[in-house]
Coordinates of C-alpha atoms and ligand atoms in Angstrom, one line a residue:
X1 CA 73.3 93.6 72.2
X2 CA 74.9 97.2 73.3
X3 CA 76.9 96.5 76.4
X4 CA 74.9 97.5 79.5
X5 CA 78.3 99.0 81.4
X6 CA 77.7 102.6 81.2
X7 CA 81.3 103.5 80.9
X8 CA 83.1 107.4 81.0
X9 CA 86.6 107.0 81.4
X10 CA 88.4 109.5 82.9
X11 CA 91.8 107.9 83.6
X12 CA 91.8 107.4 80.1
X13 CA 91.7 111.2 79.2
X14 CA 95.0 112.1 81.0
X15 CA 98.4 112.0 78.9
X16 CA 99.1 109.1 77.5
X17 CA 102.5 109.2 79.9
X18 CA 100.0 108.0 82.5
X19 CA 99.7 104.2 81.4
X20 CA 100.2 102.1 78.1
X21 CA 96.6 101.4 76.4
X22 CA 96.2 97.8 76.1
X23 CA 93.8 94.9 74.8
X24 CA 93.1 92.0 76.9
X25 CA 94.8 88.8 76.0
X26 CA 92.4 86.0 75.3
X27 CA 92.0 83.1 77.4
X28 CA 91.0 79.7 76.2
X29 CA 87.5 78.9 78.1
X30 CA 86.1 80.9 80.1
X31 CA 83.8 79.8 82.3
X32 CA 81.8 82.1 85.3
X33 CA 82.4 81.0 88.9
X34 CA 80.6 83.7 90.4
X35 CA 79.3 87.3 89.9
X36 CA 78.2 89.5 92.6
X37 CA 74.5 90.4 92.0
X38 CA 74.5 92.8 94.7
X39 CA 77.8 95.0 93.9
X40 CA 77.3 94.4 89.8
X41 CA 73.9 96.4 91.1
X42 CA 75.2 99.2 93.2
X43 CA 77.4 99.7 90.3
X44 CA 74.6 100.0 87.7
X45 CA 75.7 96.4 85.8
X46 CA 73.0 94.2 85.2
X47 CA 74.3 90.9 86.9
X48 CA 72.2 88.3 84.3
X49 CA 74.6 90.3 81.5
X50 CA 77.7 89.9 83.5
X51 CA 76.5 86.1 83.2
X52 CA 75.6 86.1 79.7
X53 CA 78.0 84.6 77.1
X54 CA 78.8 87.9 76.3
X55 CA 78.8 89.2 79.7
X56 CA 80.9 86.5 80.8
X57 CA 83.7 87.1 77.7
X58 CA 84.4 90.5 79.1
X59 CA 84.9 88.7 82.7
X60 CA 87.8 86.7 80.7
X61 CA 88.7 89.5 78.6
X62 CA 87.9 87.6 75.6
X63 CA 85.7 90.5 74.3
X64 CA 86.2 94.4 74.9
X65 CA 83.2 96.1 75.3
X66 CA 82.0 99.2 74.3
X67 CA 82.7 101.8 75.8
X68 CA 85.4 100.4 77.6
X69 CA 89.3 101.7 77.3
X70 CA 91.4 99.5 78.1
X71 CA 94.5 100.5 80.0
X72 CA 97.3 98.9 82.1
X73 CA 98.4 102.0 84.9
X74 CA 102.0 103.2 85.3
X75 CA 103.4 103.1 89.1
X76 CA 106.3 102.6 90.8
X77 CA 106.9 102.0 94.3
X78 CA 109.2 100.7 97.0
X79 CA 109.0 97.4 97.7
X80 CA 109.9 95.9 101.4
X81 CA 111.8 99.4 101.3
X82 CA 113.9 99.0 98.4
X83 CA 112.8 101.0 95.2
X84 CA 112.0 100.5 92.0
X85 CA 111.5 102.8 89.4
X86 CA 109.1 100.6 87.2
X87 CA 106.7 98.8 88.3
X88 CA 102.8 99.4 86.8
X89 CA 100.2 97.2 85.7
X90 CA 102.0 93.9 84.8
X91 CA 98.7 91.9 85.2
X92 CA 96.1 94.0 85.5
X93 CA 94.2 96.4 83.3
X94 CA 91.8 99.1 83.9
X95 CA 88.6 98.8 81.7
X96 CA 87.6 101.6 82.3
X97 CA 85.4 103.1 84.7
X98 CA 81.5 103.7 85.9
X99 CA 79.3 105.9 87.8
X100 CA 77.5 104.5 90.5
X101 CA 74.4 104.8 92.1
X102 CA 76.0 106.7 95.3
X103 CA 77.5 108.8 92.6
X104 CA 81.0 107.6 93.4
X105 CA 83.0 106.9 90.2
X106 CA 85.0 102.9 90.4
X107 CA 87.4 101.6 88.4
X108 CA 86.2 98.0 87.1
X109 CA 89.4 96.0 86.2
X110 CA 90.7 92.7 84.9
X111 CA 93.5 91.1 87.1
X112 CA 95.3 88.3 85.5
X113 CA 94.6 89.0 82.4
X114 CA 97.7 88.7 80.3
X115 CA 101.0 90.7 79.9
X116 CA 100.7 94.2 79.8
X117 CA 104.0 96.2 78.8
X118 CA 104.9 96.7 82.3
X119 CA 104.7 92.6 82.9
X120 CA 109.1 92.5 83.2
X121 CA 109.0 88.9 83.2
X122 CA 105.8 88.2 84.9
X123 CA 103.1 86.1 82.5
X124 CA 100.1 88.3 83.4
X125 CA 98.1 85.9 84.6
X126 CA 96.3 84.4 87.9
X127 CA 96.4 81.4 89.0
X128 CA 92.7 80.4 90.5
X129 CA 93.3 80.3 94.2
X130 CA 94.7 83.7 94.7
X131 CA 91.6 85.0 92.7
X132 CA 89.1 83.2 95.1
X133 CA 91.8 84.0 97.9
X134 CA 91.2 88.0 96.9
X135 CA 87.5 87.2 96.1
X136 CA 86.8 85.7 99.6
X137 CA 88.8 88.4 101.7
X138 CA 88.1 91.6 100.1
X139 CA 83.8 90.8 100.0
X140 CA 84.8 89.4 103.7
X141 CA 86.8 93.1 104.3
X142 CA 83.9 94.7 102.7
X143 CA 81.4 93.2 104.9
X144 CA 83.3 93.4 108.2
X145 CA 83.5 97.4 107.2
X146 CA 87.0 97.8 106.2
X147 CA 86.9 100.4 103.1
X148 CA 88.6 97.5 100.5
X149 CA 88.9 96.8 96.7
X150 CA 85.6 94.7 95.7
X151 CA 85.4 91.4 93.8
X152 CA 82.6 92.1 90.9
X153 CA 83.2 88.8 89.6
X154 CA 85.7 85.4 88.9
X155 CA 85.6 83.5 85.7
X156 CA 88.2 80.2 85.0
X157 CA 90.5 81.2 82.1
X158 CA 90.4 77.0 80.8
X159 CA 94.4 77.6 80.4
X160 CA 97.1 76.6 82.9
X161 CA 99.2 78.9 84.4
X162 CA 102.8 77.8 85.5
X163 CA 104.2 78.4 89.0
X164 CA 106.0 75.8 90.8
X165 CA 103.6 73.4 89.4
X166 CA 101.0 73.9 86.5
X167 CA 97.2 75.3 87.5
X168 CA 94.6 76.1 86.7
X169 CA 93.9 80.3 85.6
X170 CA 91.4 82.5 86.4
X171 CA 90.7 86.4 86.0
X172 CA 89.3 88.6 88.5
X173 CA 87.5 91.7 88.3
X174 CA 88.3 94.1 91.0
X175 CA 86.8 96.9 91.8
X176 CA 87.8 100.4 93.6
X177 CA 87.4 103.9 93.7
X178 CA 90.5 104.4 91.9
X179 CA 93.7 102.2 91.4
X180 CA 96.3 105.5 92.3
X181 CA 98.8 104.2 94.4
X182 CA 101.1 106.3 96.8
X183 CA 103.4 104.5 93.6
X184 CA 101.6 106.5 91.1
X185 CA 103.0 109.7 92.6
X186 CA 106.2 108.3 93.1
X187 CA 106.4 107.6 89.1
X188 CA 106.4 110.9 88.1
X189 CA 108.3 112.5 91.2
X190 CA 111.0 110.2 90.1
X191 CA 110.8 111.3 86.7
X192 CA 110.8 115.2 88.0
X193 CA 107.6 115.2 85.8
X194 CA 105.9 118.1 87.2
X195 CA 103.2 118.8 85.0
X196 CA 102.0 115.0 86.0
X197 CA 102.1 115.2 89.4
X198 CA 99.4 118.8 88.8
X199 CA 97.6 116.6 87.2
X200 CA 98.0 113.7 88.8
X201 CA 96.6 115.8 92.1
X202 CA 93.8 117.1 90.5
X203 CA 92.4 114.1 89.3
X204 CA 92.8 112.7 93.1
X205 CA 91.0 115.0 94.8
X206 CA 88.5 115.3 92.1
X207 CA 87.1 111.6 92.3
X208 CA 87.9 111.2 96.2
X209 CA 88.6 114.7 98.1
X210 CA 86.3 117.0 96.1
X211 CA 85.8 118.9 99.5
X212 CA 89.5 119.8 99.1
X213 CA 89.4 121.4 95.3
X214 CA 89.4 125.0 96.4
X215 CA 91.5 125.0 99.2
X216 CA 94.3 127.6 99.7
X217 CA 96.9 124.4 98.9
X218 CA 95.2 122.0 97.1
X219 CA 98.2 119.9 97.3
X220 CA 98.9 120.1 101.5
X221 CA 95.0 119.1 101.5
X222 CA 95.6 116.1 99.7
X223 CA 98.2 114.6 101.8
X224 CA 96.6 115.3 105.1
X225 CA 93.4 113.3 103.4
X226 CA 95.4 110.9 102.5
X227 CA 97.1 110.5 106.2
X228 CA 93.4 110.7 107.8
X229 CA 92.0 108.1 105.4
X230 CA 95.0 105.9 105.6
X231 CA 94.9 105.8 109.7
X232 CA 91.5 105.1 109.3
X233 CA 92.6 102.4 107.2
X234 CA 94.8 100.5 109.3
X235 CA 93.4 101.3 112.8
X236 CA 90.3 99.0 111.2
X237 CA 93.2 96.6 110.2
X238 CA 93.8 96.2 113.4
X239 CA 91.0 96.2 115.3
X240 CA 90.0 93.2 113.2
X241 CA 93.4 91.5 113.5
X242 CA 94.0 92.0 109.7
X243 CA 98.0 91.2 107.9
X244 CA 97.9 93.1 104.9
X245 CA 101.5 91.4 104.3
X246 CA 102.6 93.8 101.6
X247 CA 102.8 97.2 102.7
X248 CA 104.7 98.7 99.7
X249 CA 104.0 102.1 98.3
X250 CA 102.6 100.8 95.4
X251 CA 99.8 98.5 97.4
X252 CA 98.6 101.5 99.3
X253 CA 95.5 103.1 97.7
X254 CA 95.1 106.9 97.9
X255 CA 91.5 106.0 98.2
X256 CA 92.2 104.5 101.5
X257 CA 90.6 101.5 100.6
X258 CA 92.6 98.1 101.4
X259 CA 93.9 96.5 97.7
X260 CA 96.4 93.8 97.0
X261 CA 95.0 90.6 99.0
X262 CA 98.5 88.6 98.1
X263 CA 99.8 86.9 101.7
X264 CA 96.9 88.7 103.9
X265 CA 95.9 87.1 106.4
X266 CA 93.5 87.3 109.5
X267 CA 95.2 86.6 112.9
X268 CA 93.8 83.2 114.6
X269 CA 95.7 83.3 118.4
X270 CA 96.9 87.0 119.1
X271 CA 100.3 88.2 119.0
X272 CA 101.6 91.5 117.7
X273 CA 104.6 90.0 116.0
X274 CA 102.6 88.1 113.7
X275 CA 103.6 87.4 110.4
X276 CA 102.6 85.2 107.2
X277 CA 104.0 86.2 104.1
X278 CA 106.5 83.6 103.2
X279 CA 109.0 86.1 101.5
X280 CA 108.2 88.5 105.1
X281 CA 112.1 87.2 106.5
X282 CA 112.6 90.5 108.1
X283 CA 109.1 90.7 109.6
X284 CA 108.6 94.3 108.4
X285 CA 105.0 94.1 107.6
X286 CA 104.1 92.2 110.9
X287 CA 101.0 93.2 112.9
X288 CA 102.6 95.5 115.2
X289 CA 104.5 97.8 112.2
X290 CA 101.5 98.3 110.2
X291 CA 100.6 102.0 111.7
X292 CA 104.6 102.9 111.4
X293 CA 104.5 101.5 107.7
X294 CA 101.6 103.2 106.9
X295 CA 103.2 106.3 108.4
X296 CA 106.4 105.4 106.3
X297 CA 104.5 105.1 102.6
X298 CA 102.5 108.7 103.6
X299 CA 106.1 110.1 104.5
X300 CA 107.1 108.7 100.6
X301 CA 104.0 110.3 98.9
X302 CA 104.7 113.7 101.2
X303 CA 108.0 113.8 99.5
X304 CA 106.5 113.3 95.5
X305 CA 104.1 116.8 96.7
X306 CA 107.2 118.7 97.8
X307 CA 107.4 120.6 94.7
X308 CA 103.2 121.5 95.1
X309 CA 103.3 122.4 98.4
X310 CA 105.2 125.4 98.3
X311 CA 107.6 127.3 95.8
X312 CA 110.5 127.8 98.4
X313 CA 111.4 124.3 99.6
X314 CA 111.9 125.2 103.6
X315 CA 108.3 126.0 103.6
X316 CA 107.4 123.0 101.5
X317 CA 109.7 121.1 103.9
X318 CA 107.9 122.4 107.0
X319 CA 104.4 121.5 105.7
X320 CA 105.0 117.9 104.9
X321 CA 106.4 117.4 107.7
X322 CA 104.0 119.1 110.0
X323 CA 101.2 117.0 108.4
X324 CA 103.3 114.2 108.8
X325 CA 103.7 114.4 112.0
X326 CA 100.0 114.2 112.5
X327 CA 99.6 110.6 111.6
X328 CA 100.6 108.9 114.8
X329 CA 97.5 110.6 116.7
X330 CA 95.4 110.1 113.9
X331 CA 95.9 106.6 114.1
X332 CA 95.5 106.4 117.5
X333 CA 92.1 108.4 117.7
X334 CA 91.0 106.4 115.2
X335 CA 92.2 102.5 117.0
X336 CA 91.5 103.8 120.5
X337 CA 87.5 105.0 119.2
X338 CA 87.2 101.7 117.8
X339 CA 88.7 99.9 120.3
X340 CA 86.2 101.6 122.8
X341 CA 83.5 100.0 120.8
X342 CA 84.6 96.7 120.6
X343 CA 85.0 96.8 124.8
X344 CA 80.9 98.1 124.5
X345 CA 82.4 102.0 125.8
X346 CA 80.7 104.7 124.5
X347 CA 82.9 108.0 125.2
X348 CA 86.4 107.9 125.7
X349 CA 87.7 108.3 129.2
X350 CA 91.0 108.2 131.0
X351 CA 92.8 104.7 131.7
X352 CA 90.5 103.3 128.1
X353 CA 94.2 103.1 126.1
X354 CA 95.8 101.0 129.1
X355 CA 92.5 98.9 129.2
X356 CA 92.5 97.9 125.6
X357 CA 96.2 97.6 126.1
X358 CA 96.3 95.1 128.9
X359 CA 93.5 92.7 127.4
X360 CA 96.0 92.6 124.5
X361 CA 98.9 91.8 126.6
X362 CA 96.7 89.0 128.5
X363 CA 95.5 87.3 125.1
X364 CA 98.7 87.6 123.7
X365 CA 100.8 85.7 127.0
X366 CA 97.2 83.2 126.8
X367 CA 97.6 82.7 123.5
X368 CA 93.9 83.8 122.7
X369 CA 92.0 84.1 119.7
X370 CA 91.6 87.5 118.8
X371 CA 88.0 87.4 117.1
X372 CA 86.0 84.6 119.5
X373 CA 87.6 86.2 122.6
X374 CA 86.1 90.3 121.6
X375 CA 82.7 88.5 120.5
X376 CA 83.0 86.4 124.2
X377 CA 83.2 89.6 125.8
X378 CA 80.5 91.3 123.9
X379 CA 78.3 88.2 125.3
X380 CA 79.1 89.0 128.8
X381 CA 78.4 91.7 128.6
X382 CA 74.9 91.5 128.6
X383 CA 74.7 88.2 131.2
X384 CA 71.3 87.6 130.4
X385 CA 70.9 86.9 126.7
X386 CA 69.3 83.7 125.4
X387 CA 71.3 84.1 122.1
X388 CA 73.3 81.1 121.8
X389 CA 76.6 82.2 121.6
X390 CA 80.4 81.3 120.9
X391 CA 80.6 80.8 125.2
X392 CA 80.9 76.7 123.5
X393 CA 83.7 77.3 121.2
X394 CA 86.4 79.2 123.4
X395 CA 86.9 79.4 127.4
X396 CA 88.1 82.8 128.5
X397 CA 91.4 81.7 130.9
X398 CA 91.5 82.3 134.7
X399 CA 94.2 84.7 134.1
X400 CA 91.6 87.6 132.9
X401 CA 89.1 87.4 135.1
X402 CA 90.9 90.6 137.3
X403 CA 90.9 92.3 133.7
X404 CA 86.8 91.6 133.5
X405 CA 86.2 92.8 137.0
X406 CA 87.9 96.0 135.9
X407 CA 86.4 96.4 132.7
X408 CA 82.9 95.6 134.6
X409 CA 83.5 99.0 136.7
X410 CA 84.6 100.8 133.6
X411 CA 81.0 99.9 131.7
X412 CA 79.3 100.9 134.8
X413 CA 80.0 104.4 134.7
X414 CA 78.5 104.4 131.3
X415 CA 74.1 104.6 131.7
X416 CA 74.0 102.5 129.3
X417 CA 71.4 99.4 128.9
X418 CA 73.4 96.0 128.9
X419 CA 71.2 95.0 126.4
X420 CA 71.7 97.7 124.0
X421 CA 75.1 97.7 124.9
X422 CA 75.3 94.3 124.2
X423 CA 73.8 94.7 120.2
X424 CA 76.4 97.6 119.7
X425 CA 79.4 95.2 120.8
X426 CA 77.6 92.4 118.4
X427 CA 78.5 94.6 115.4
X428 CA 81.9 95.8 116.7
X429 CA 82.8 92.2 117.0
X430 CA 82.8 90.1 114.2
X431 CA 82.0 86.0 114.6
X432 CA 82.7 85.0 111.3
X433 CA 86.5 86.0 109.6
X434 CA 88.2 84.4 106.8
X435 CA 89.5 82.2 108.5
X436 CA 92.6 80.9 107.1
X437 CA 92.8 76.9 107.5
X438 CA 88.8 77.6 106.2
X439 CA 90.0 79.9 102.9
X440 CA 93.0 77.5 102.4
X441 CA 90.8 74.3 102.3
X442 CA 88.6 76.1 100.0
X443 CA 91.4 77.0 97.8
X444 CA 92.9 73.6 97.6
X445 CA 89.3 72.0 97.2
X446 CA 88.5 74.2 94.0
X447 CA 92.7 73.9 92.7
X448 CA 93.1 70.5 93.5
X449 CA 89.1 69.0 93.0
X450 CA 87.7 71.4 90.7
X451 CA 85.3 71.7 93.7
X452 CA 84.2 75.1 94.2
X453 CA 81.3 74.3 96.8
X454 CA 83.4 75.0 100.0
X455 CA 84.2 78.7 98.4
X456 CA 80.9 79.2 97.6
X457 CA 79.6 78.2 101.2
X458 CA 82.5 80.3 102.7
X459 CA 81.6 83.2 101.1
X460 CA 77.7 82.8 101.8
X461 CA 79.0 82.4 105.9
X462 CA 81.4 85.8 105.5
X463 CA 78.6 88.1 104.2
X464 CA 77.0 88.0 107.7
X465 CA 80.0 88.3 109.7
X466 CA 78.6 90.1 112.9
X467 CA 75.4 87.8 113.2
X468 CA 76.5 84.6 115.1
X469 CA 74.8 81.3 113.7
X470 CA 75.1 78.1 116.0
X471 CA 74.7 76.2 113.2
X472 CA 78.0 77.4 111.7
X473 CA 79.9 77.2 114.7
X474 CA 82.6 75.1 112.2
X475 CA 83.2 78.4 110.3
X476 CA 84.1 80.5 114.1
X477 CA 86.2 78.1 115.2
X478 CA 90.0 78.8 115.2
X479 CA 91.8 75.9 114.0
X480 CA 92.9 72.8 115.3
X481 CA 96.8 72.3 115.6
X482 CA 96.8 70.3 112.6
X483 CA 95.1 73.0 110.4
X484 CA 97.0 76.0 111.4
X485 CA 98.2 78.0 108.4
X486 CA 101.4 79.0 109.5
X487 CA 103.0 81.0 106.3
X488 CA 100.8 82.7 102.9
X489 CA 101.9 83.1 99.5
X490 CA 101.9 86.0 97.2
X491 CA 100.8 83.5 94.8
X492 CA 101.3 86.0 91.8
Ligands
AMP1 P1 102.1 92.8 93.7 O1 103.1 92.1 94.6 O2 100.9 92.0 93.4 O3 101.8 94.2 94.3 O4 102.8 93.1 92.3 C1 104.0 93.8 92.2 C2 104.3 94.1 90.8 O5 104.5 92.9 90.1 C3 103.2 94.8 90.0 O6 103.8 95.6 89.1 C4 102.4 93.6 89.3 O7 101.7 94.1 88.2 C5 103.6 92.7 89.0 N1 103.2 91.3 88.8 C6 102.8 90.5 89.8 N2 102.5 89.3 89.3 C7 102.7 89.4 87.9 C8 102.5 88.4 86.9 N3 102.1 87.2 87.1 N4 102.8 88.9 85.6 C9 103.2 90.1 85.4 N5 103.4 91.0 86.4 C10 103.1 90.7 87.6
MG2 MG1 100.4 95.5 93.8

């Protein structure tokens, strides 16, 4: 049977410089644990081949199908700030790419499966619960409408993979609008490999700024696309309480879509200094830093354009940094508009910053939880509803009730009907999140028990995170003291 991706590879048509063409390395048995029907569709895939024998030994990358060009990406990147030269693809290769039904071209790519030449002394494999870990949050990101990497599929491998302990593999395939990291730039700058970066550029703005292609300076047009996408990015971050954990250069997507789901995490209580990743000592990528990271990694890829902006370097200078400068207010247009819709405010007014601000300052001091307390407030704000509601799973504390009076008088200047109000806050506020006591369990369950029932149910709860089901009240509940997740794991 011909195989039903419809492949065109364009990565795979730049200098070979780019990346290190490379066959997947076998696993033992594979075996599928889920495929998803809905994005294998968007994407032109037909999901009963993706669970085919066939279909299900190119999940495991026991068989390379036609079409397909198999490549591991060079990248580079600084990592917790420190650089490094050399990094790429070390357990992940691009198969190549499709066209999909929105016309957007995605990469479809195998993580975890086996060494690639830029593995250093990784093995190039996956262990199980980070792939359902990235399965569960990116389709959850995806859902909650955070642009993000998507899970096509997860097959078991059948081999062990050896961490601290032996366990169980698995492979994922991830797909995104590209893989081109602020890190892919940074390659080549570092290598004063001109001719790349012209490249490099061109190829960027054809597959996700084509708008850009005949501006005066293709180059300045790039980075201020990549600044507005990125603060678009992480403002969403934000709004939904969202730790990326790993904020290096090489993790941030010129896309703008989220990639990378190592130590991410989903705040339960608020507080800006949050932090989970285990090998986070210095707390740089806690809540609070991610817009100045973000600014940060753009100020990096700013630097590999110097030589494209301009031929005399004081003007080249000038532009980066003029764009550069913009992100801060980019950010903050972008948090404070959605932050506006999660308080149920349509236009922004004066004294809306300070009132987003001070409800954070309150649930932070009352330990609240971020998600049920924005989906409380969306309840009240339309007194009358005969929805059942989370009003059963958290109680709002004395302490904000001045805040509600004042945020009462603010949605009263808006003509707006609480009702309708009421169904735009529903899908600015999200019941259901990843949850991480509910994505650990499910981990450990399907690691430990071979039981992958609770992932499977997990997921089914996240793909309708805005529409509140009594009945699944255990899956919007923050945890109890005993199942609070207190550090994540790269788990690489
Ligand atoms: P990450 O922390 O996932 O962004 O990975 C950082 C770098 O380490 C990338 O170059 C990865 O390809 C590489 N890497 C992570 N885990 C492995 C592994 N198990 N084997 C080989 N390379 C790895
Ligand atoms: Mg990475």
């Amino acid at each position: 049977m011909p195989c039903p991706i419809p492949f065109d590879n364009s990565y795979a048509r730049l200098p070979a410089r780019f990346y290190a063409r490379q066959e997947p390395e076998p696993v033992s048995a594979p075996s599928l644990i889920k495929v998803n029907d809905r994005l294998a569709a968007e994407l032109g895939i037909d999901p009963g081949w993706l669970k085919s024998s066939e279909g299900i030994a190119t999940l495991a990358g026991n068989q390379v199908p036609d079409g397909a060009s198999p490549l591991s990406a060079a990248y580079a990147g600084h990592q917790f700030g420190g650089w490094n030269p050399q990094l790429g693809d070390g357990r992940a290769l691009l198969l190549g790419e499709v066209i999909a039904a929105n016309g957007i071209r995605y990469d479809i790519q195998l993580k975890g499966s086996g060494r690639t030449p830029w593995s250093r002394g990784g093995d190039g494999r996956a262990p199980l619960g980070p792939v359902l870990r990235e399965y569960l949050v990116s389709e959850a990101m995806a859902q909650l409408g955070a642009p993000t990497s998507r899970s096509l599929a997860a097959v078991s491998s059948g081999d062990q993979v050896y961490r601290e302990t032996a366990l169980p593999g698995a492979v994922l395939t991830r797909v995104a609008q590209s893989h081109i990291r602020i890190g892919t730039f940074q390659y080549f700058s570092a290598r004063g490999d001109r001719e790349a970066l012209e490249l490099l550029l061109q190829h960027v703005l054809e597959r996700h700024y084509p708008d850009s292609l005949e501006a005066d300076n293709p180059a300045l047009e790039l980075l201020r696309q990549a600044i507005n996408s990125q603060a678009r990015l992480v403002a969403r971050w934000q709004l939904l309480g969202f730790i990326h954990g790993v904020m290096n250069t090489d993790n941030m997507l010129l896309s703008g879509e989220t990639i990378d789901y190592g130590p991410c995490a989903f705040m339960d209580q608020f507080h800006p200094d949050t932090v989970f990743s285990s090998i986070d000592h210095a707390g740089r990528y806690a809540y609070r830093n991610q817009p100045s990271i973000a600014h940060w990694n753009l100020s990096c890829l700013a630097q590999c354009l110097l030589p494209l902006l301009d031929a005399d370097e004081k003007v080249a200078l000038d532009l980066a940094q003029t764009a550069i400068d913009a992100f801060p207010d980019r950010f903050l247009a972008a948090y404070l508009q959605g932050m506006n819709a999660k308080l149920g405010l349509g236009e922004q007014r004066d004294g809306d910053r300070e009132l987003g601000q001070e409800l954070l300052s309150i649930m932070a001091r009352q330990s609240m939880d971020f998600t049920l307390s924005f989906r409380r407030l969306a309840e009240l704000a339309s007194p009358d509803t005969d929805q059942a509601g989370v009003a059963g799973l958290i109680t709002l504390p004395d302490a904000l009730q001045p805040w509600l009076e004042t945020w009462r008088v603010r949605m009263a200047q808006e003509q707006l009907e609480p009702a309708r109000r009421q169904a735009e806050m529903f899908l600015a506020n999200p019941a259901f999140i990843p949850r991480n006591h509910l994505v650990e369990e499910a981990l450990a369950k399907a690691t430990d028990l071979q039981d992958l029932e609770p992932f499977h149910k997990l997921l089914s709860v996240l793909e309708n995170p805005f529409n509140y089901r009594p009945e699944l009240s255990d899956f919007a509940l923050p945890p109890r003291p005993e199942q609070v997740v207190r550090q994540t794991f790269c788990g690489t």
